[in-house]
Amino acid sequence: MALIDLLDRLLNGGAVLTGDLVLSVADVDLVHINLRAVIRSITEDGPAPW
């Protein structure tokens, strides 16, 4: 039940996930990608995120 409670809290409050991805060859950075994701539940009484 702990995983279900954790998911419930995340969806009720929301969460932001961030990360960086760097692809390199011979110590030369070729690609650098910043990743960001917002996770939250959508309710009928709240404003739409878009």
GROMACS .gro file of C-alpha atoms in nm:
model
   50
    1MET     CA    1   0.000   0.000   0.000
    2ALA     CA    2   0.295   0.238   0.040
    3LEU     CA    3   0.343   0.278  -0.338
    4ILE     CA    4  -0.024   0.361  -0.388
    5ASP     CA    5  -0.009   0.623  -0.111
    6LEU     CA    6   0.302   0.777  -0.266
    7LEU     CA    7   0.136   0.801  -0.609
    8ASP     CA    8  -0.175   0.953  -0.453
    9ARG     CA    9   0.028   1.222  -0.279
   10LEU     CA   10   0.226   1.298  -0.596
   11LEU     CA   11  -0.086   1.338  -0.808
   12ASN     CA   12  -0.267   1.550  -0.548
   13GLY     CA   13   0.025   1.785  -0.485
   14GLY     CA   14   0.214   1.758  -0.812
   15ALA     CA   15   0.580   1.701  -0.886
   16VAL     CA   16   0.846   1.839  -1.118
   17LEU     CA   17   1.109   1.606  -1.262
   18THR     CA   18   1.429   1.748  -1.410
   19GLY     CA   19   1.734   1.591  -1.566
   20ASP     CA   20   2.029   1.651  -1.796
   21LEU     CA   21   2.157   1.426  -2.072
   22VAL     CA   22   2.498   1.479  -2.229
   23LEU     CA   23   2.631   1.269  -2.516
   24SER     CA   24   3.003   1.296  -2.573
   25VAL     CA   25   3.280   1.123  -2.768
   26ALA     CA   26   3.648   1.152  -2.666
   27ASP     CA   27   3.564   1.417  -2.402
   28VAL     CA   28   3.389   1.636  -2.660
   29ASP     CA   29   3.025   1.715  -2.577
   30LEU     CA   30   2.813   1.659  -2.886
   31VAL     CA   31   2.456   1.682  -2.751
   32HIS     CA   32   2.328   1.843  -2.432
   33ILE     CA   33   1.958   1.797  -2.348
   34ASN     CA   34   1.767   1.946  -2.053
   35LEU     CA   35   1.456   1.751  -1.957
   36ARG     CA   36   1.167   1.882  -1.745
   37ALA     CA   37   0.831   1.723  -1.675
   38VAL     CA   38   0.541   1.835  -1.457
   39ILE     CA   39   0.319   1.564  -1.310
   40ARG     CA   40  -0.014   1.656  -1.153
   41SER     CA   41  -0.373   1.548  -1.161
   42ILE     CA   42  -0.639   1.750  -1.345
   43THR     CA   43  -0.967   1.818  -1.169
   44GLU     CA   44  -1.286   1.966  -1.306
   45ASP     CA   45  -1.289   2.257  -1.058
   46GLY     CA   46  -0.924   2.355  -1.126
   47PRO     CA   47  -0.793   2.552  -1.423
   48ALA     CA   48  -0.671   2.361  -1.726
   49PRO     CA   49  -0.290   2.358  -1.758
   50TRP     CA   50  -0.311   2.470  -2.122
   0.00000   0.00000   0.00000
